[in-house]
Short mmCIF file of C-alpha atoms in Angstrom, two decimals:
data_model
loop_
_atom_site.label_atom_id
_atom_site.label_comp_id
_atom_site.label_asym_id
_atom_site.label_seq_id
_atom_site.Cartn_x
_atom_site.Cartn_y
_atom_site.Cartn_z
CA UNK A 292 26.35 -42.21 -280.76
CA UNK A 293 25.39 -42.28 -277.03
CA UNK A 294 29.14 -42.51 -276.43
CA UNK A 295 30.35 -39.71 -278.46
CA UNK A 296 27.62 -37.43 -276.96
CA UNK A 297 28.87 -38.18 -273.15
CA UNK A 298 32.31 -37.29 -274.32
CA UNK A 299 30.87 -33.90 -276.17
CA UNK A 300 29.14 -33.55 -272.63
CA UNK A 301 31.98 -33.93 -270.41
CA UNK A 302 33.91 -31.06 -272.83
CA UNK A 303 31.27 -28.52 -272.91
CA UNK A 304 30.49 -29.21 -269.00
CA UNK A 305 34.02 -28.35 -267.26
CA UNK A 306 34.62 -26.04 -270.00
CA UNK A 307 31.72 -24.12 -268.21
CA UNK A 308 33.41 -24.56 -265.16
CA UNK A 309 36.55 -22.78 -265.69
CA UNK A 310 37.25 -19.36 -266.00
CA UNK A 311 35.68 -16.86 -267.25
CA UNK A 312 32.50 -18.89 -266.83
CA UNK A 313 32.88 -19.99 -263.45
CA UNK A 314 30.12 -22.22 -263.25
CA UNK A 315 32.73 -24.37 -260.89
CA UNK A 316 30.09 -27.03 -259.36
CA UNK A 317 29.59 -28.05 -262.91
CA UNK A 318 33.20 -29.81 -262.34
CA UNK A 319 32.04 -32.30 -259.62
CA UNK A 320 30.47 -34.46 -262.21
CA UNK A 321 31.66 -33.19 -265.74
CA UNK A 322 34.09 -36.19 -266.12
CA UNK A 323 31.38 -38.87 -265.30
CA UNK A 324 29.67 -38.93 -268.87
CA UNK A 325 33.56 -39.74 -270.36
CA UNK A 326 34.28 -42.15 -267.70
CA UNK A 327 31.06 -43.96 -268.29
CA UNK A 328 30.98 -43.90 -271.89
CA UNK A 329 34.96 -45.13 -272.13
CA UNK A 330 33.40 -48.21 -270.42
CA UNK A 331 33.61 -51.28 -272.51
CA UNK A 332 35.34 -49.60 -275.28
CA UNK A 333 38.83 -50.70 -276.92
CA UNK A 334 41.74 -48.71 -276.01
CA UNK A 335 41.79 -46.21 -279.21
CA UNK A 336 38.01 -45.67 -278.86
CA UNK A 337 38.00 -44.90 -275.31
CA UNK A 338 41.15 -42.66 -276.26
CA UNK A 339 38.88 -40.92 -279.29
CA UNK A 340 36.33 -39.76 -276.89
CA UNK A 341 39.25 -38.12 -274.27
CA UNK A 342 40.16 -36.11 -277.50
CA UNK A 343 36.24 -35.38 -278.08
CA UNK A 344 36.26 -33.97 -274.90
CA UNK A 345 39.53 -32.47 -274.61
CA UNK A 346 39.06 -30.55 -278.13
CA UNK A 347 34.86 -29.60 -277.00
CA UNK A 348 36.66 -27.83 -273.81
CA UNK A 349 39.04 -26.34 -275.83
CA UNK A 350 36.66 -24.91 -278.74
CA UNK A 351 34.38 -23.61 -276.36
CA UNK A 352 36.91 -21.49 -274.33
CA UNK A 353 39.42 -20.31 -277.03
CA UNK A 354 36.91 -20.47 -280.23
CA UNK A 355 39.09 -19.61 -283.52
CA UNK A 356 40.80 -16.65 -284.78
CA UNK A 357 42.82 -15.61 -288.01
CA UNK A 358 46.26 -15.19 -285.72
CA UNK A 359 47.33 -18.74 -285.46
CA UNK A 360 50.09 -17.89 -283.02
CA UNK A 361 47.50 -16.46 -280.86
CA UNK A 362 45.46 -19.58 -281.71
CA UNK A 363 48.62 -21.62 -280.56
CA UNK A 364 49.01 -19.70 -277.22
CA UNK A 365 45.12 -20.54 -276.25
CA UNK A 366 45.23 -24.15 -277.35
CA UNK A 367 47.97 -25.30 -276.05
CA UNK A 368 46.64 -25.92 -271.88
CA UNK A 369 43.56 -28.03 -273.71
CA UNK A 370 45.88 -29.59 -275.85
CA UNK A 371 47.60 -30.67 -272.38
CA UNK A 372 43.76 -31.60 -270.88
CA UNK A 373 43.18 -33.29 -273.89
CA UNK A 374 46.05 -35.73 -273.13
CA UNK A 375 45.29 -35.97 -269.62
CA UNK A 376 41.58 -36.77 -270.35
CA UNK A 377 42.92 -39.50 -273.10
CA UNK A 378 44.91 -41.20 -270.63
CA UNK A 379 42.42 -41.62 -267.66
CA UNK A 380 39.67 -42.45 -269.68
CA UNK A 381 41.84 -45.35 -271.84
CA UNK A 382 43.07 -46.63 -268.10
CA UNK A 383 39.83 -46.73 -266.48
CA UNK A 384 38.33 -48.37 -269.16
CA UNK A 385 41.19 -50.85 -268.60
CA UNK A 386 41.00 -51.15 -264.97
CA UNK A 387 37.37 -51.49 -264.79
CA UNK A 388 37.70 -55.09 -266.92
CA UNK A 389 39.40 -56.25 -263.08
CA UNK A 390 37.97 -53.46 -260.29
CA UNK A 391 34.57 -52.17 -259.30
CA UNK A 392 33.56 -49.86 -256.67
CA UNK A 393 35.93 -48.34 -254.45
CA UNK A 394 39.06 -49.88 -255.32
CA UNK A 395 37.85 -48.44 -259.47
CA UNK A 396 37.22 -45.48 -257.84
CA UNK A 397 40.50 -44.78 -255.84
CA UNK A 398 42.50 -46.23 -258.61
CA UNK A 399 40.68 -43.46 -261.53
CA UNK A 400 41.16 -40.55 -259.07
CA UNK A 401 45.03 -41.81 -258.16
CA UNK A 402 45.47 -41.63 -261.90
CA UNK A 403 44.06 -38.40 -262.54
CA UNK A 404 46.08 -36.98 -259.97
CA UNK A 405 49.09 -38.75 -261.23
CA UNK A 406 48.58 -37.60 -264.95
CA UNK A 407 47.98 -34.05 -263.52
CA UNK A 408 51.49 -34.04 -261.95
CA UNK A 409 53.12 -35.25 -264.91
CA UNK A 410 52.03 -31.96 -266.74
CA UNK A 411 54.06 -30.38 -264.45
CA UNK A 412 56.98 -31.79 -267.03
CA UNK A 413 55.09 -30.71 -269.67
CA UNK A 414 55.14 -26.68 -270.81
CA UNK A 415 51.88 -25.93 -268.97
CA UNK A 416 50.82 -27.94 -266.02
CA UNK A 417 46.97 -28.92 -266.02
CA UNK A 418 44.47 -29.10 -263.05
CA UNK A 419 41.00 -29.80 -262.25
CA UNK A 420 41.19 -27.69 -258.88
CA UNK A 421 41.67 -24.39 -260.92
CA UNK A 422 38.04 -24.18 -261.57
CA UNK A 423 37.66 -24.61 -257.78
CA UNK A 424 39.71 -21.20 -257.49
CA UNK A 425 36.98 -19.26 -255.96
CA UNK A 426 35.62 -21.73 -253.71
CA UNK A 427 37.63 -20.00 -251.02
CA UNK A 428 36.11 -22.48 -247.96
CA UNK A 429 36.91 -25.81 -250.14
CA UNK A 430 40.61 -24.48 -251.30
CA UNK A 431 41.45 -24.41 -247.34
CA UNK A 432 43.15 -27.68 -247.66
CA UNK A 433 45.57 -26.54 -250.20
CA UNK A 434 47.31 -25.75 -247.04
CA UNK A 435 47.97 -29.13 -246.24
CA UNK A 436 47.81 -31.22 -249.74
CA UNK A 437 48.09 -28.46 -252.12
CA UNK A 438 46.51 -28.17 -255.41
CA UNK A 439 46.33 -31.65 -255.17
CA UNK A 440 44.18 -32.23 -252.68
CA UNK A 441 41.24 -30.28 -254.51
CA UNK A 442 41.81 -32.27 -257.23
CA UNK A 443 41.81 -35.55 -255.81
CA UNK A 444 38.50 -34.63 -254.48
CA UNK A 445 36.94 -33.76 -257.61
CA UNK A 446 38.43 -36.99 -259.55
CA UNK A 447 37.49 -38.67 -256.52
CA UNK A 448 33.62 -37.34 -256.92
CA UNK A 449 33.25 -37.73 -260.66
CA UNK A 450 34.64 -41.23 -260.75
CA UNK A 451 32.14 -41.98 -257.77
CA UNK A 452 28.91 -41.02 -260.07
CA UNK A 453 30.49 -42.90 -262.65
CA UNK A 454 30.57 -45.99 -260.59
CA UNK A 455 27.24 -45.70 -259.21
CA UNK A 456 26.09 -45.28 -262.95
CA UNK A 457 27.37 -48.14 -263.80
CA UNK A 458 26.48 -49.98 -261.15
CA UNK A 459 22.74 -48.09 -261.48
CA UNK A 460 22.89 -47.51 -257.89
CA UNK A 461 23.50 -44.11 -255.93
CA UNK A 462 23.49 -46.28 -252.72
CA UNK A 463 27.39 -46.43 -253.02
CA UNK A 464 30.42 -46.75 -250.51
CA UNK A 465 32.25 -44.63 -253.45
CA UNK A 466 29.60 -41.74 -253.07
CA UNK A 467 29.39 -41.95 -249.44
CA UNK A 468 32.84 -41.82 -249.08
CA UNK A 469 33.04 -38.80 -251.39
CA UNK A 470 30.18 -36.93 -249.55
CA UNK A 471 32.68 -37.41 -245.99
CA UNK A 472 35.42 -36.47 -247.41
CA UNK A 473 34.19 -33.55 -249.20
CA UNK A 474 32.45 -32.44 -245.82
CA UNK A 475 35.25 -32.82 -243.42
CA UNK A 476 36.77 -30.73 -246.35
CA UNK A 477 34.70 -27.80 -245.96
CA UNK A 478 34.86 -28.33 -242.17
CA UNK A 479 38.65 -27.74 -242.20
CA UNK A 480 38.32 -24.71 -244.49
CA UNK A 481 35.82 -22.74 -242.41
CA UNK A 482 37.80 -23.76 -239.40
CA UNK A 483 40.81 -22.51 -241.19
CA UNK A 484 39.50 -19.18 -242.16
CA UNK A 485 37.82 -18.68 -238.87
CA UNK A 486 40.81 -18.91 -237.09
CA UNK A 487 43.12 -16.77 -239.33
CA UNK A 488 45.02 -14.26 -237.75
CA UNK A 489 45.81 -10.74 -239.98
CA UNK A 490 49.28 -9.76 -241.14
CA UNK A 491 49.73 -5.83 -240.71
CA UNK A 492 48.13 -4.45 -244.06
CA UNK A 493 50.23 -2.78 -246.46
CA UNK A 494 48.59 -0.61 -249.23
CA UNK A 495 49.73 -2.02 -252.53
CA UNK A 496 49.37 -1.31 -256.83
CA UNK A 497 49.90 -3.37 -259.73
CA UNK A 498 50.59 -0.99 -262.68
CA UNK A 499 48.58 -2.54 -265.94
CA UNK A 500 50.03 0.05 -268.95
CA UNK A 501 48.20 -1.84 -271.59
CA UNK A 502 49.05 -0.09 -275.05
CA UNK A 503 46.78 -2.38 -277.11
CA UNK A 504 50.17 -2.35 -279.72
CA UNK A 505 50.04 -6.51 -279.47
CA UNK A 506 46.31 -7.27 -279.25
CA UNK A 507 45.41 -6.86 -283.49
CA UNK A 508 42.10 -7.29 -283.47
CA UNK A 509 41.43 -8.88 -280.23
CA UNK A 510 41.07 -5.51 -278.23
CA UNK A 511 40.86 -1.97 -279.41
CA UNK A 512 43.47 0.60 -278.44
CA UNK A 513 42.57 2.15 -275.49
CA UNK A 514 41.49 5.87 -275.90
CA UNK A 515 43.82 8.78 -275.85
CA UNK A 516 42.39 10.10 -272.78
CA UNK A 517 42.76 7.14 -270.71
CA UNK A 518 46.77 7.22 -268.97
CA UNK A 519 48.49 4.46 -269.97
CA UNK A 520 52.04 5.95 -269.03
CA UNK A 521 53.74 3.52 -266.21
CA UNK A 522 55.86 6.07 -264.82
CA UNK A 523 52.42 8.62 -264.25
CA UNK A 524 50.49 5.66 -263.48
CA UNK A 525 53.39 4.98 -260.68
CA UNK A 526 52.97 8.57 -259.51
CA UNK A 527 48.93 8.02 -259.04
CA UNK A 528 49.51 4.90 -257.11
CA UNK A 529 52.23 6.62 -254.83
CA UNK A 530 49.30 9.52 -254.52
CA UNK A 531 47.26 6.92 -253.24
CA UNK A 532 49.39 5.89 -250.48
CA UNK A 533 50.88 2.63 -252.24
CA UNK A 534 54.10 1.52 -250.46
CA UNK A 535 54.88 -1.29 -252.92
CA UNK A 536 54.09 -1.15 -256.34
CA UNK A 537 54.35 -3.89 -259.11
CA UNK A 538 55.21 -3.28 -262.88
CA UNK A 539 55.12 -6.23 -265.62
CA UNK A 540 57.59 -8.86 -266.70
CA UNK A 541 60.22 -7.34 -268.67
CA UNK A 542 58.60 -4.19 -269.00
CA UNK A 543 61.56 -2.24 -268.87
CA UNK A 544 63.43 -4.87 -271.32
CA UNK A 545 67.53 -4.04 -270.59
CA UNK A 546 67.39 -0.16 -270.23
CA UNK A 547 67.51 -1.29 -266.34
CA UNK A 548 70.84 0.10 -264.68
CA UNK A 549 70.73 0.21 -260.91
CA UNK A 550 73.93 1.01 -260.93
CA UNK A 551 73.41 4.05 -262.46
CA UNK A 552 72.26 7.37 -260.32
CA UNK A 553 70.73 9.04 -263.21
CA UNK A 554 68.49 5.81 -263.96
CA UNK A 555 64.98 6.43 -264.05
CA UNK A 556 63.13 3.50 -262.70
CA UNK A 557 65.66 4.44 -258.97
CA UNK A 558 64.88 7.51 -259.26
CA UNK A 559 61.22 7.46 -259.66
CA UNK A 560 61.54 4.77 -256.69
CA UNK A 561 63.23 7.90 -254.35
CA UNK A 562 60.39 10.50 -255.74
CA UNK A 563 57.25 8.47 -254.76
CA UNK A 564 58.85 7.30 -251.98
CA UNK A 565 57.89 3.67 -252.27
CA UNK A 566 59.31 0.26 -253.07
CA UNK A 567 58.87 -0.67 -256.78
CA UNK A 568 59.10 -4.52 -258.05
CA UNK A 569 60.21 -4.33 -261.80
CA UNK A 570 61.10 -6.31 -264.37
CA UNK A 571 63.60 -6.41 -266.53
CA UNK A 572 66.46 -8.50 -268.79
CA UNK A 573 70.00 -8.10 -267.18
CA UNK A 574 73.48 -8.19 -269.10
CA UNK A 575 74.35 -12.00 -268.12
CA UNK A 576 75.92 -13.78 -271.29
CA UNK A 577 75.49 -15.75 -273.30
CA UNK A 578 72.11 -15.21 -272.55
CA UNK A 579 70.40 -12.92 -270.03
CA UNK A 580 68.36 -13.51 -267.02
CA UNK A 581 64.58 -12.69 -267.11
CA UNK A 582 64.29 -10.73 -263.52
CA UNK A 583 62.12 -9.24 -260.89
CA UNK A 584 63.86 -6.42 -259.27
CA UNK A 585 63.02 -4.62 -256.25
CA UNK A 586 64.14 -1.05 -256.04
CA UNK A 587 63.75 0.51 -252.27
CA UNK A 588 62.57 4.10 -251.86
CA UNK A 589 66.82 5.37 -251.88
CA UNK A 590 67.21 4.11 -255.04
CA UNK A 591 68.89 0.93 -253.79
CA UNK A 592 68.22 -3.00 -255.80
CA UNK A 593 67.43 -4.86 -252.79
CA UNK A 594 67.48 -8.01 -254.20
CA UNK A 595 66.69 -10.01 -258.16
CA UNK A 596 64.60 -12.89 -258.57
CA UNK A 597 65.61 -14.62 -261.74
CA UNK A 598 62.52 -16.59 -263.33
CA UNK A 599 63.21 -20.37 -263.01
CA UNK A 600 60.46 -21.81 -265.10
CA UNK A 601 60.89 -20.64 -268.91
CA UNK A 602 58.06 -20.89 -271.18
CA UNK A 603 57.81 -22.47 -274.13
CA UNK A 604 60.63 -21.25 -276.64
CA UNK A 605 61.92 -18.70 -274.01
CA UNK A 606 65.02 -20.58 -273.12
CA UNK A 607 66.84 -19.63 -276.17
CA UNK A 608 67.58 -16.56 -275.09
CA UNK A 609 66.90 -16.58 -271.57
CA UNK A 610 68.77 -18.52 -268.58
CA UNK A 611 67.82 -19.88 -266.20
CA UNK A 612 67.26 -18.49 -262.83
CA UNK A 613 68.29 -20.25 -259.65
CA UNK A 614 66.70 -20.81 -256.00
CA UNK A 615 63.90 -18.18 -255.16
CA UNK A 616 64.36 -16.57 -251.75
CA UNK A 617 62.97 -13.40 -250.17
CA UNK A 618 64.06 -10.22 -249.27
CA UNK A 619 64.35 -7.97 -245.77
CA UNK A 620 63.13 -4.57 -246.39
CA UNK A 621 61.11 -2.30 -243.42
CA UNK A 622 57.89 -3.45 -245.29
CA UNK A 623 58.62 -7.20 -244.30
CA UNK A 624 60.36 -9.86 -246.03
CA UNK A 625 59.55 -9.07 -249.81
CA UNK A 626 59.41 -12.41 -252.18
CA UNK A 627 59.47 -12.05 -255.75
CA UNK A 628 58.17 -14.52 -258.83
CA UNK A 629 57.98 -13.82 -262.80
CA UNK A 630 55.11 -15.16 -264.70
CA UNK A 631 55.37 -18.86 -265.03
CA UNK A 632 56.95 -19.48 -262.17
CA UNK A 633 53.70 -19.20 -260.13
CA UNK A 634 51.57 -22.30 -262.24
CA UNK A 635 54.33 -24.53 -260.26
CA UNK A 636 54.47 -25.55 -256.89
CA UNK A 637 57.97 -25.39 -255.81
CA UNK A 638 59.19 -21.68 -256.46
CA UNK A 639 56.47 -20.55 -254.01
CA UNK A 640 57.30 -22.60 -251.59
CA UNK A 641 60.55 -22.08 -251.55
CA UNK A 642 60.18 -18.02 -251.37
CA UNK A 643 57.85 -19.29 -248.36
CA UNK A 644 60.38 -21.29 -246.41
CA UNK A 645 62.92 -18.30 -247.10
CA UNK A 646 60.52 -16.05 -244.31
CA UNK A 647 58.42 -14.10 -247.41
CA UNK A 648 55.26 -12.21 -246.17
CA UNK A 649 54.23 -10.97 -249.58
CA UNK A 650 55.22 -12.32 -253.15
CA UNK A 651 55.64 -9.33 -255.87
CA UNK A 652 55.20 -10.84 -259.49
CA UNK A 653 55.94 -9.01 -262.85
CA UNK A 654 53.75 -11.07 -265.18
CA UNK A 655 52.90 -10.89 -269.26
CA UNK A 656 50.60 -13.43 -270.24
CA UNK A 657 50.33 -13.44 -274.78
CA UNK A 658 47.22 -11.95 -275.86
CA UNK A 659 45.22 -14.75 -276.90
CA UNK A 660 41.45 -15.05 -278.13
CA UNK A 661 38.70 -14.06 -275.38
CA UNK A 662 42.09 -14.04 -272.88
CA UNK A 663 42.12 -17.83 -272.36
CA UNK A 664 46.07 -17.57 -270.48
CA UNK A 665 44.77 -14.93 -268.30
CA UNK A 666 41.51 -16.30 -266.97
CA UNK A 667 43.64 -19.32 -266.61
CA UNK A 668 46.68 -17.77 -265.03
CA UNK A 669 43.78 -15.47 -262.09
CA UNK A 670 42.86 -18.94 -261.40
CA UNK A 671 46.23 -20.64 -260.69
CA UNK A 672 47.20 -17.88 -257.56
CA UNK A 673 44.71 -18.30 -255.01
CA UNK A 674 46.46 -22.13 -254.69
CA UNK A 675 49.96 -20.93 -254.28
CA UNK A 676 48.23 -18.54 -251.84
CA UNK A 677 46.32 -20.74 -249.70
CA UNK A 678 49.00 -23.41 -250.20
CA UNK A 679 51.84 -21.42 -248.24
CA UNK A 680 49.46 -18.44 -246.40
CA UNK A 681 50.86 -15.49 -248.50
CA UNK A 682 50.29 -12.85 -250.82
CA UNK A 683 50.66 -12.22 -254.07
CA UNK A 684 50.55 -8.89 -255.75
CA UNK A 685 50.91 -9.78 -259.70
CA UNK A 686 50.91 -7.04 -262.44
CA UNK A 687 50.24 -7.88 -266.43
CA UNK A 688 50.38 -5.28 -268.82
CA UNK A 689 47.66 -7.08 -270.65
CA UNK A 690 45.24 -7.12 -268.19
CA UNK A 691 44.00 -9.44 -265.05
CA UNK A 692 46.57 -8.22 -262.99
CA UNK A 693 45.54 -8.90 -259.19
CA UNK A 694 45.96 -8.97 -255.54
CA UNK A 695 45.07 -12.60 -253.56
CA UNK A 696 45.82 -12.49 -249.81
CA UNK A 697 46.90 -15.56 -248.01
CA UNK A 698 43.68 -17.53 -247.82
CA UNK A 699 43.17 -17.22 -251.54
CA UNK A 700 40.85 -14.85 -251.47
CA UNK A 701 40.60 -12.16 -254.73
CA UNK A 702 41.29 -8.61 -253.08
CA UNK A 703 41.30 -6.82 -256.77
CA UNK A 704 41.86 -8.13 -260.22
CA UNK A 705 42.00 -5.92 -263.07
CA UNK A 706 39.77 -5.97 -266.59
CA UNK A 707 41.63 -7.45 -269.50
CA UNK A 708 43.34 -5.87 -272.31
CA UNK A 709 42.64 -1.90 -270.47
CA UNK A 710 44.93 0.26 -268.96
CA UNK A 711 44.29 0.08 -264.83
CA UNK A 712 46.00 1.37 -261.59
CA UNK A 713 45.00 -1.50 -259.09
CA UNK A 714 45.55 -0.24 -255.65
CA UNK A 715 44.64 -2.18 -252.23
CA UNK A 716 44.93 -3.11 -249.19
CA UNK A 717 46.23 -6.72 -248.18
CA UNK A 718 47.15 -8.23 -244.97
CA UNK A 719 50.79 -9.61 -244.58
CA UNK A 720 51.55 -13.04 -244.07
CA UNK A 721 53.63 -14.80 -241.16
CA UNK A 722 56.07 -15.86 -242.82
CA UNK A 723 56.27 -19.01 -241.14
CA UNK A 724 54.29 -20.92 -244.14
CA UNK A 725 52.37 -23.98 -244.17
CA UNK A 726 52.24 -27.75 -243.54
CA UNK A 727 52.62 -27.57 -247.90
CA UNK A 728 55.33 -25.29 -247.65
CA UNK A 729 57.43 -28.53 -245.65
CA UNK A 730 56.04 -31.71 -246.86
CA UNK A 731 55.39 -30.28 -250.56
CA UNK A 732 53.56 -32.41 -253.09
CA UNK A 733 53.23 -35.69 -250.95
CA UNK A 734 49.32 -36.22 -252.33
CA UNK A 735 50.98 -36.31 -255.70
CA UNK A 736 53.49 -38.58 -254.82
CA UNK A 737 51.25 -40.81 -252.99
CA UNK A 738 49.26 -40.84 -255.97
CA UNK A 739 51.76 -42.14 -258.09
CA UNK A 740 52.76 -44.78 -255.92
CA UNK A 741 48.87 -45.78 -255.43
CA UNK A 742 48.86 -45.38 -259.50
CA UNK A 743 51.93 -47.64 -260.00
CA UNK A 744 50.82 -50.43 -257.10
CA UNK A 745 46.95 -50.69 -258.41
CA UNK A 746 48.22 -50.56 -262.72
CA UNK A 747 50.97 -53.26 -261.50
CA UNK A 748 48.99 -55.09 -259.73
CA UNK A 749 46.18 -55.93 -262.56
CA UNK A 750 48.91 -56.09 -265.02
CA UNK A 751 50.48 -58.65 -262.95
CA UNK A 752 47.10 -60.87 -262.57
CA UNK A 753 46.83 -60.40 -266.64
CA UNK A 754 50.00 -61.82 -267.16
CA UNK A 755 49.34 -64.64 -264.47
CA UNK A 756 45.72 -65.77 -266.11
CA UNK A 757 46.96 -65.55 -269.92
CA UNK A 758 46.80 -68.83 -271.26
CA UNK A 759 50.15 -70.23 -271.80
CA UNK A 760 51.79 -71.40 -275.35
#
């Protein structure tokens, strides 16, 4: 019973520390119950209690509703934790038959880092460092590790209580090491922020026409007296002095024609006298492209990002895009992203290496129970911030649209599932990117190879000390 109660634990404790909750020092230990109680147990029981705690996390945040396909959408990132949790909990249990102390320790946080990067091949990549997403100070490092390196930290802290429970000793080299490397951490970040030099600002919007026409029952329509029009809500952000405004993925499906002089979307662009990021479904064939367009003040298509990373069933009907660059225009080199592309690592970077000083991003997140992909998806940007020093400006018509400047830090995010004009003022990045934006994800890799030599390794020993036929 004790067992199954640590696992229940672990669940309900780094469920607390992710969004909306945000209790996010609750993650520094929330894995040590499951690591502890996976101890000693056979491979399929320490693999039952990562599914305990995968499925407790997942309960808690996305709860149950009548809409399966709703239901789907929110489970489907715990169903992804829930595997990851499985796996390190079944391997540690493994590994701590040979290792104690650090070696245990490195070898449990090398795998959690390991199994984190190998969601990245899965439809929704999974990481501890998200709840870590407004620790602006701590995030710092993401400059030089990325995600990753928040990560390994946390992995690195909860399988260092884990030890020292088992070993019923907090007089640990695991823990001391842990407290160093968490402090030289924090010692980076505030030299980091201290020494950040402002962009010029530039007045931005993100354009959130929620309609309430796909939320059923899990939002109300919003009242008739509350605008909701993008074109007026455009109009009120242009009134407010917004030179680059940001409408939602796909929002104006194919009815998009640049080309055309009589198109709307140009020539609202040459009335409010700003530089609109769009998006939209061009005429490619077989299937079209899912874009990001940005329209200049004349009218002109500067440039169209075509999203690279497809969700889920959205590649049968929708191609896929190439490399992601940036784009010259008088308000500085203009990157663009749609949706998913932002939860990976690579098509921010490489909009970063192309010179980008700001990163416009049409977004729609599914409506889903208590708004589980949007907390999730707020969370996900201050990384690919921090982790190449620019800007994002992302608009959902759902709701939690927001502006993050380069150090990760939330300028404005909007409420969920309500219409909202989000207007503000961010500084500019560089454009000269990051030690991230060059190396990439080197902790990852590292963490494989650390993963592969320490599994090998004790594997190899088994093999040798197996008592011959």
């Amino acid at each position: 019973m004790i067992p199954l109660l640590c696992a229940l634990l672990s669940g309900g404790l780094f469920a607390a520390a992710l969004p909306p909750y945000n209790w996010e020092w609750l993650a520094w230990f929330a894995l040590a119950p499951l690591l502890v109680a996976a101890q000693g147990r056979r491979p399929l029981e320490a693999a039952g209690l990562g599914i305990v705690a995968g499925v407790t996390c997942g309960a808690l945040h996305a709860g149950w509703n009548k809409d399966t396909t709703r239901l789907m959408w929110a489970y489907i990132p715990f169903l992804w934790l829930t595997m990851l949790f499985v796996a390190t909990a079944t391997m540690s249990a493994a590994a701590r038959l040979r290792h104690a102390g650090m070696r245990w320790v490195l070898l449990v946080t090398c795998l959690g880092v390991s199994g984190e990067w190998l969601t990245t091949l899965l439809p929704i990549p999974i990481h501890l460092a998200v709840s870590q997403f407004r620790a602006t100070t701590l995030i710092q490092i993401a400059s030089v590790t990325g995600v990753w390196g928040v990560s390994f930290l946390l992995w690195l802290a909860n399988a260092a209580l884990a030890d020292a429970v088992l070993r019923r000793s907090v007089k640990t080299k695991p823990i001391a090491i842990t407290l160093a490397a968490v402090a030289a951490t924090l010692v980076f970040g505030v030299w980091q922020l201290r020494s950040a030099k402002s962009g010029p600002s530039l007045r931005v919007a993100a354009i959130q026409d929620f309609s309430g026409g796909e939320t059923g029952d899990l939002a109300p329509d919003p009242p008739a007296n509350v605008e909701n029009d993008r074109e007026k809500m455009t109009r009120k952000a242009a009134a407010q002095g917004a030179k680059l405004i940001v409408w939602s993925e796909e929002c104006l499906g194919s009815g998009f024609n640049p080309d055309n002089p009589r198109d709307r979307t140009t020539a609202l662009a040459r009335e409010t006298n700003a530089f609109l990021a769009v998006g939209y479904s061009d005429s490619h064939r077989p299937k079209a492209y899912n874009c990001a367009g940005l329209v200049s003040p004349e009218g002109k298509l500067l440039g169209a990002h075509h999203k690279v990373h497809l969700y889920l069933g959205e590649s049968e009907s929708v191609t896929v895009g190439g490399r992601a660059t940036s784009y010259p225009s008088p308000l500085g080199h203009v990157g663009m992203e749609v949706c998913f592309d932002s939860c990976y690592t690579n098509i921010t970077r490489q909009v970063a290496a192309s010179g980008a000083q700001i990163i416009a991003m049409p977004n729609y997140d599914p409506p889903t129970p208590r708004g589980v992909l949007h907390d999730l998806h707020v969370a996900f940007l201050p990384f690919r911030a921090v982790e190449n020093h620019i800007p994002f400006v992302r608009s959902d018509s759902n709701g939690r649209s927001q502006v993050v400047d380069a150090y990760g830090r939330l300028v404005g995010v909007s409420p969920l599932y309500s219409p909202d004009i989000l207007v503000r003022d961010v500084a500019l990045g560089d454009g000269k990117g990051t030690p991230f934006t060059r190396w990439g994800d080197w902790l990852a890799y590292l963490c494989l190879a650390g993963s592969t030599f320490f599994l090998g390794t004790m594997f190899r020993r088994e093999k040798q000390t197996a008592p011959s036929e």
